[in-house]
mmCIF file of C-alpha atoms in Angstrom:
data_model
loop_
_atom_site.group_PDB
_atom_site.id
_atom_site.type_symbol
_atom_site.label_atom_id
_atom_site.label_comp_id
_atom_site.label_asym_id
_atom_site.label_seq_id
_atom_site.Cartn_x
_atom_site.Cartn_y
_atom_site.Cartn_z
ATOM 1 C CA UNK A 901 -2.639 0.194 -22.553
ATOM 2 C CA UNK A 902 -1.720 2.376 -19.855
ATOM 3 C CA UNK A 903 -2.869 2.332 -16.554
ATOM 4 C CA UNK A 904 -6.584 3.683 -16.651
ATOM 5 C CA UNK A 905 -5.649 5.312 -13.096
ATOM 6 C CA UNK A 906 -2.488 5.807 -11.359
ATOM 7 C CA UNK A 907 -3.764 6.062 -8.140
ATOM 8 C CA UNK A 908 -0.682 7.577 -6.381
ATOM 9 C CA UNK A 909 -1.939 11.167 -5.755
ATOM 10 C CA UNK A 910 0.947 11.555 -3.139
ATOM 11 C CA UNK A 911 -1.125 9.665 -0.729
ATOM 12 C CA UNK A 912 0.717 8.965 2.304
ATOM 13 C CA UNK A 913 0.167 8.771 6.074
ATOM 14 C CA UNK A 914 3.225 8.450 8.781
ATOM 15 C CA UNK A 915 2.093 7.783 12.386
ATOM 16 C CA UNK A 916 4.703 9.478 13.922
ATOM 17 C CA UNK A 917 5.821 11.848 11.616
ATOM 18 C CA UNK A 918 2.448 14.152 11.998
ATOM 19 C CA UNK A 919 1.450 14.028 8.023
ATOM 20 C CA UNK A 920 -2.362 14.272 7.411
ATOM 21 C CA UNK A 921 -3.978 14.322 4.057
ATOM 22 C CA UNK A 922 -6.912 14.678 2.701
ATOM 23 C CA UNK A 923 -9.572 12.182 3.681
ATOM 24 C CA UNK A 924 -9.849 9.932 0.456
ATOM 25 C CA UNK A 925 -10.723 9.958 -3.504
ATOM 26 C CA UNK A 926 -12.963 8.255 -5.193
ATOM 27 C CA UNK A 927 -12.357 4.873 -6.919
ATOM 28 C CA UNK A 928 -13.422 5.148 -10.377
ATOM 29 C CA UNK A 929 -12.954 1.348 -12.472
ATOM 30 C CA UNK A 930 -13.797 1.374 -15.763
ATOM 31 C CA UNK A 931 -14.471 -2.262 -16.283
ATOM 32 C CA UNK A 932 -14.948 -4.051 -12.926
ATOM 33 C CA UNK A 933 -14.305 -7.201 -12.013
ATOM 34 C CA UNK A 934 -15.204 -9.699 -9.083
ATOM 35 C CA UNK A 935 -11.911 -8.580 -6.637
ATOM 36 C CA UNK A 936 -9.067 -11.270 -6.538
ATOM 37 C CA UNK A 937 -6.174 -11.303 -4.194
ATOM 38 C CA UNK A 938 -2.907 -11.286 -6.465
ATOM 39 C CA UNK A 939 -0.603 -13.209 -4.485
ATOM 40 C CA UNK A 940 2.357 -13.177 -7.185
ATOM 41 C CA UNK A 941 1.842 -9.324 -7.323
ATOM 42 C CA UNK A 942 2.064 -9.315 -4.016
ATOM 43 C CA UNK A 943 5.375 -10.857 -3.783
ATOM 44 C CA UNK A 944 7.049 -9.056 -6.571
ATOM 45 C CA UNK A 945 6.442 -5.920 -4.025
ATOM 46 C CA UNK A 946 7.720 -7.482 -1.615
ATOM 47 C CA UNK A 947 10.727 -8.144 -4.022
ATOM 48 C CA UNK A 948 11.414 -4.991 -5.439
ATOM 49 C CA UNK A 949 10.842 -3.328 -2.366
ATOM 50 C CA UNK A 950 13.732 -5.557 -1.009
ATOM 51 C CA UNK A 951 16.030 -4.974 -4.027
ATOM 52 C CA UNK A 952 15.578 -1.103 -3.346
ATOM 53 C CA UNK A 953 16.563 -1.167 0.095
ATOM 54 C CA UNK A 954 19.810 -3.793 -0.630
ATOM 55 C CA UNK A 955 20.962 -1.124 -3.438
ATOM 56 C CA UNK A 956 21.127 1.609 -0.509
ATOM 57 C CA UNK A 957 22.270 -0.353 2.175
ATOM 58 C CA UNK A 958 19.597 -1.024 3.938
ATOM 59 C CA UNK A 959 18.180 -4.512 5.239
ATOM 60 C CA UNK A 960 15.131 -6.295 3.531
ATOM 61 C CA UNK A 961 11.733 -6.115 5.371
ATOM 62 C CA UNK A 962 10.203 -9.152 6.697
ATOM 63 C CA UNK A 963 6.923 -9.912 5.436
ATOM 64 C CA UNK A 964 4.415 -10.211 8.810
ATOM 65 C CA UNK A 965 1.281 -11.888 8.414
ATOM 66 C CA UNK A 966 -0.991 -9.377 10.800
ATOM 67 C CA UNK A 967 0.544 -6.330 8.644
ATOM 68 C CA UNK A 968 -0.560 -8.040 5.026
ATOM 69 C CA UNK A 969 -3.981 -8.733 7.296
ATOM 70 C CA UNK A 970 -4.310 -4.897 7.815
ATOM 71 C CA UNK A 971 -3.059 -4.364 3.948
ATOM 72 C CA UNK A 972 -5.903 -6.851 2.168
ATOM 73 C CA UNK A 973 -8.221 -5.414 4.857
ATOM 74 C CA UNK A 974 -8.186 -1.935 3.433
ATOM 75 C CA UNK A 975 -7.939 -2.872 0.266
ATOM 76 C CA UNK A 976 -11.027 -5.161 0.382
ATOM 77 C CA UNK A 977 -12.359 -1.788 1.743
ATOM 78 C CA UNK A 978 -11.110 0.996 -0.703
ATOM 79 C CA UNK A 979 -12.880 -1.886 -3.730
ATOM 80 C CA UNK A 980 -16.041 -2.503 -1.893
ATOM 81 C CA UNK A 981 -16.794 1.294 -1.109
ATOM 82 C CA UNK A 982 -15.219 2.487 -4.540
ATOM 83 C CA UNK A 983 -12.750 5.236 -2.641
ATOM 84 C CA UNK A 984 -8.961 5.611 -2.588
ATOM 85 C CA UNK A 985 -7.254 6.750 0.574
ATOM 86 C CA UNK A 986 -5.639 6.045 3.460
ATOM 87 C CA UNK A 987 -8.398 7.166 5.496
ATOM 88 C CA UNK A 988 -12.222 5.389 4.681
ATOM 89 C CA UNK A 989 -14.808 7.635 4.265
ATOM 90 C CA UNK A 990 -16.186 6.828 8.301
ATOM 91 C CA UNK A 991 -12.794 7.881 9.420
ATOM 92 C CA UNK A 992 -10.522 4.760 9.793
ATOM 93 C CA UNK A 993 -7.264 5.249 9.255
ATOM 94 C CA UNK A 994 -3.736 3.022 9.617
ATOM 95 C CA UNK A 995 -3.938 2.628 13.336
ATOM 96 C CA UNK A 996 -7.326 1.477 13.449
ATOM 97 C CA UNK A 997 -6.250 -1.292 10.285
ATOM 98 C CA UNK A 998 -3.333 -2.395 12.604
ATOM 99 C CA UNK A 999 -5.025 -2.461 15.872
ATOM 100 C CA UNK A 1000 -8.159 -4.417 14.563
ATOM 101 C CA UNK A 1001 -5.522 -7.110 13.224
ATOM 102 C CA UNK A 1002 -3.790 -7.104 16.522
ATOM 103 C CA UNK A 1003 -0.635 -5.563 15.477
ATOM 104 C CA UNK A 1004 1.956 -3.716 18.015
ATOM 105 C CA UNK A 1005 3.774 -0.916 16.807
ATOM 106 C CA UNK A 1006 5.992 1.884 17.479
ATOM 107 C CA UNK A 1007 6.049 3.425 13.812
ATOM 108 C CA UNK A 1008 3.877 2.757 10.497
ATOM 109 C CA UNK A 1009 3.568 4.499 7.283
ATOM 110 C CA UNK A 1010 1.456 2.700 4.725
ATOM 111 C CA UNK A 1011 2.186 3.234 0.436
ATOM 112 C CA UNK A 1012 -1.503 2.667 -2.041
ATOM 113 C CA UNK A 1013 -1.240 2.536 -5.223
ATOM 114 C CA UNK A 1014 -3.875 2.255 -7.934
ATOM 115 C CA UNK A 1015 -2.209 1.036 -11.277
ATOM 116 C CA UNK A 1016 -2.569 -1.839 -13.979
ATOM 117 C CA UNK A 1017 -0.109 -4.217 -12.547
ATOM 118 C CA UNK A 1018 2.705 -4.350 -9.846
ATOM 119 C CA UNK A 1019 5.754 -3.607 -12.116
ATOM 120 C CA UNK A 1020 4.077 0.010 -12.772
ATOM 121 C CA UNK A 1021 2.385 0.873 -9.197
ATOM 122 C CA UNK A 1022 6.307 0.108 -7.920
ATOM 123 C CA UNK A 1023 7.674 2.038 -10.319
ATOM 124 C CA UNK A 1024 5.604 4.693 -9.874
ATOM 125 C CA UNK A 1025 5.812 4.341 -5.732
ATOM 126 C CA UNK A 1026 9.776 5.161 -6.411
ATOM 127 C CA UNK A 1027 9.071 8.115 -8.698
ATOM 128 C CA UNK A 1028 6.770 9.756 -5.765
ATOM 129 C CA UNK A 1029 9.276 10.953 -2.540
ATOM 130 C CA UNK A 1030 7.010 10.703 0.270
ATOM 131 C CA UNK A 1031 6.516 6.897 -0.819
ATOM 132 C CA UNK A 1032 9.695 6.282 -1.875
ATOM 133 C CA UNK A 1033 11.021 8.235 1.364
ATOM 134 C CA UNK A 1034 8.906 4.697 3.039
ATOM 135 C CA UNK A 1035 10.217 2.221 1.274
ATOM 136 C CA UNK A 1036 13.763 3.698 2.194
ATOM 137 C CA UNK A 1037 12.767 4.388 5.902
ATOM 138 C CA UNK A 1038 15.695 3.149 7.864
ATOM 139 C CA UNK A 1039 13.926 2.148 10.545
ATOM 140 C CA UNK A 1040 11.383 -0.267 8.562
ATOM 141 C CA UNK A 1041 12.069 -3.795 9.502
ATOM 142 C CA UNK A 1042 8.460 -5.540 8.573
ATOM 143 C CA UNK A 1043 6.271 -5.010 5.732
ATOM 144 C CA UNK A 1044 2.737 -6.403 4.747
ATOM 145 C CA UNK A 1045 1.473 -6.464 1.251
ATOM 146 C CA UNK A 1046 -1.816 -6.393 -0.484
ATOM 147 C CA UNK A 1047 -2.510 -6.776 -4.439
ATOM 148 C CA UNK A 1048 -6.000 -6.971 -5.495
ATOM 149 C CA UNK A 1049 -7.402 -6.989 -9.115
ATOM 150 C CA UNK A 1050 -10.610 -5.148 -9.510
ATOM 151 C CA UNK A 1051 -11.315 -4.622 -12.773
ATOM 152 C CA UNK A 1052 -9.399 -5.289 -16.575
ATOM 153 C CA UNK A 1053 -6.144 -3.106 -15.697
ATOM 154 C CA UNK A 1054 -7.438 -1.771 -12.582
ATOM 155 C CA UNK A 1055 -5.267 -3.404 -9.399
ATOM 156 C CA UNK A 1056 -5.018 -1.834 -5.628
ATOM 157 C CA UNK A 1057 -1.893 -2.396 -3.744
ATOM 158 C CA UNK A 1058 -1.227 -1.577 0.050
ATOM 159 C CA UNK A 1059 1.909 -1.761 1.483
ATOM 160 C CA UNK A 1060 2.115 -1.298 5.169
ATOM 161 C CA UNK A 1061 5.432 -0.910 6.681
ATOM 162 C CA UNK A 1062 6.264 -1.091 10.471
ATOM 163 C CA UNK A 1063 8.357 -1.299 13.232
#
């Protein structure tokens, strides 16, 4: 079975590169599930982000524990309020996920992903440009990571990068 979603509808959001989207989608989970935090999901992003940058030269990310605070955060969000974006539907975006977990930054972009397991919402991340083009960001050196099971097949993932 398939993914019942792929969530990855080019979604993307720089701070500091001057990209905005469209507000959000909704989050549509065919068989729901009381949400659970996926830690080994979370660190096989981590991983294969990691293995990406090494095979173009670039150094791994760091993971920071504010920036995985701001990841669950919104994704805790996007399941309660069923939507899919990197802006809520009140108007919160990035900034305001980093600055409520007291994170300092200089540059952020953020990757979602709606999928049926980590192996295929990474793949998929490195099929779309605009998320691969943050996974590859040169001047990424931290990274926090959410993966959250919603439903049978249905996981979120957030990965906030920053510098």
């Amino acid at each position: 079975m398939r993914s019942l979603l792929i969530g990855l509808l080019t979604s993307l959001i720089c701070i500091g590169a001057g990209h905005v989207e469209a507000p959000y989608e909704p989050l549509i989970v065919i068989a729901p599930q009381p949400m659970v935090v996926l830690e080994t999901a979370e660190r096989e992003l981590v991983a294969d982000v990691n293995r990406v940058r090494e095979d173009q030269g670039l150094p791994s990310v760091v993971v920071d524990e504010a920036l995985s605070r701001a990841a669950l955060l919104h994704a805790r969000d996007m399941a309660n309020r069923r939507f899919f974006g990197h802006f809520s539907p009140d108007g919160g975006s990035l900034p305001d996920r980093l600055q409520a977990v007291g994170f300092k930054w200089r540059f952020a972009a953020e990757n979602i992903a709606f999928d049926e397991d980590a192996e295929h919402a990474n793949a998929a991340l490195l099929q779309s440009a605009p998320h691969r083009a943050n996974i590859l960001d040169p001047r990424i050196r931290k990274i926090g990571v959410a993966a959250l099971g919603i439903g049978v097949g249905a996981e979120l993932f957030v990965e906030d990068f920053a510098v």
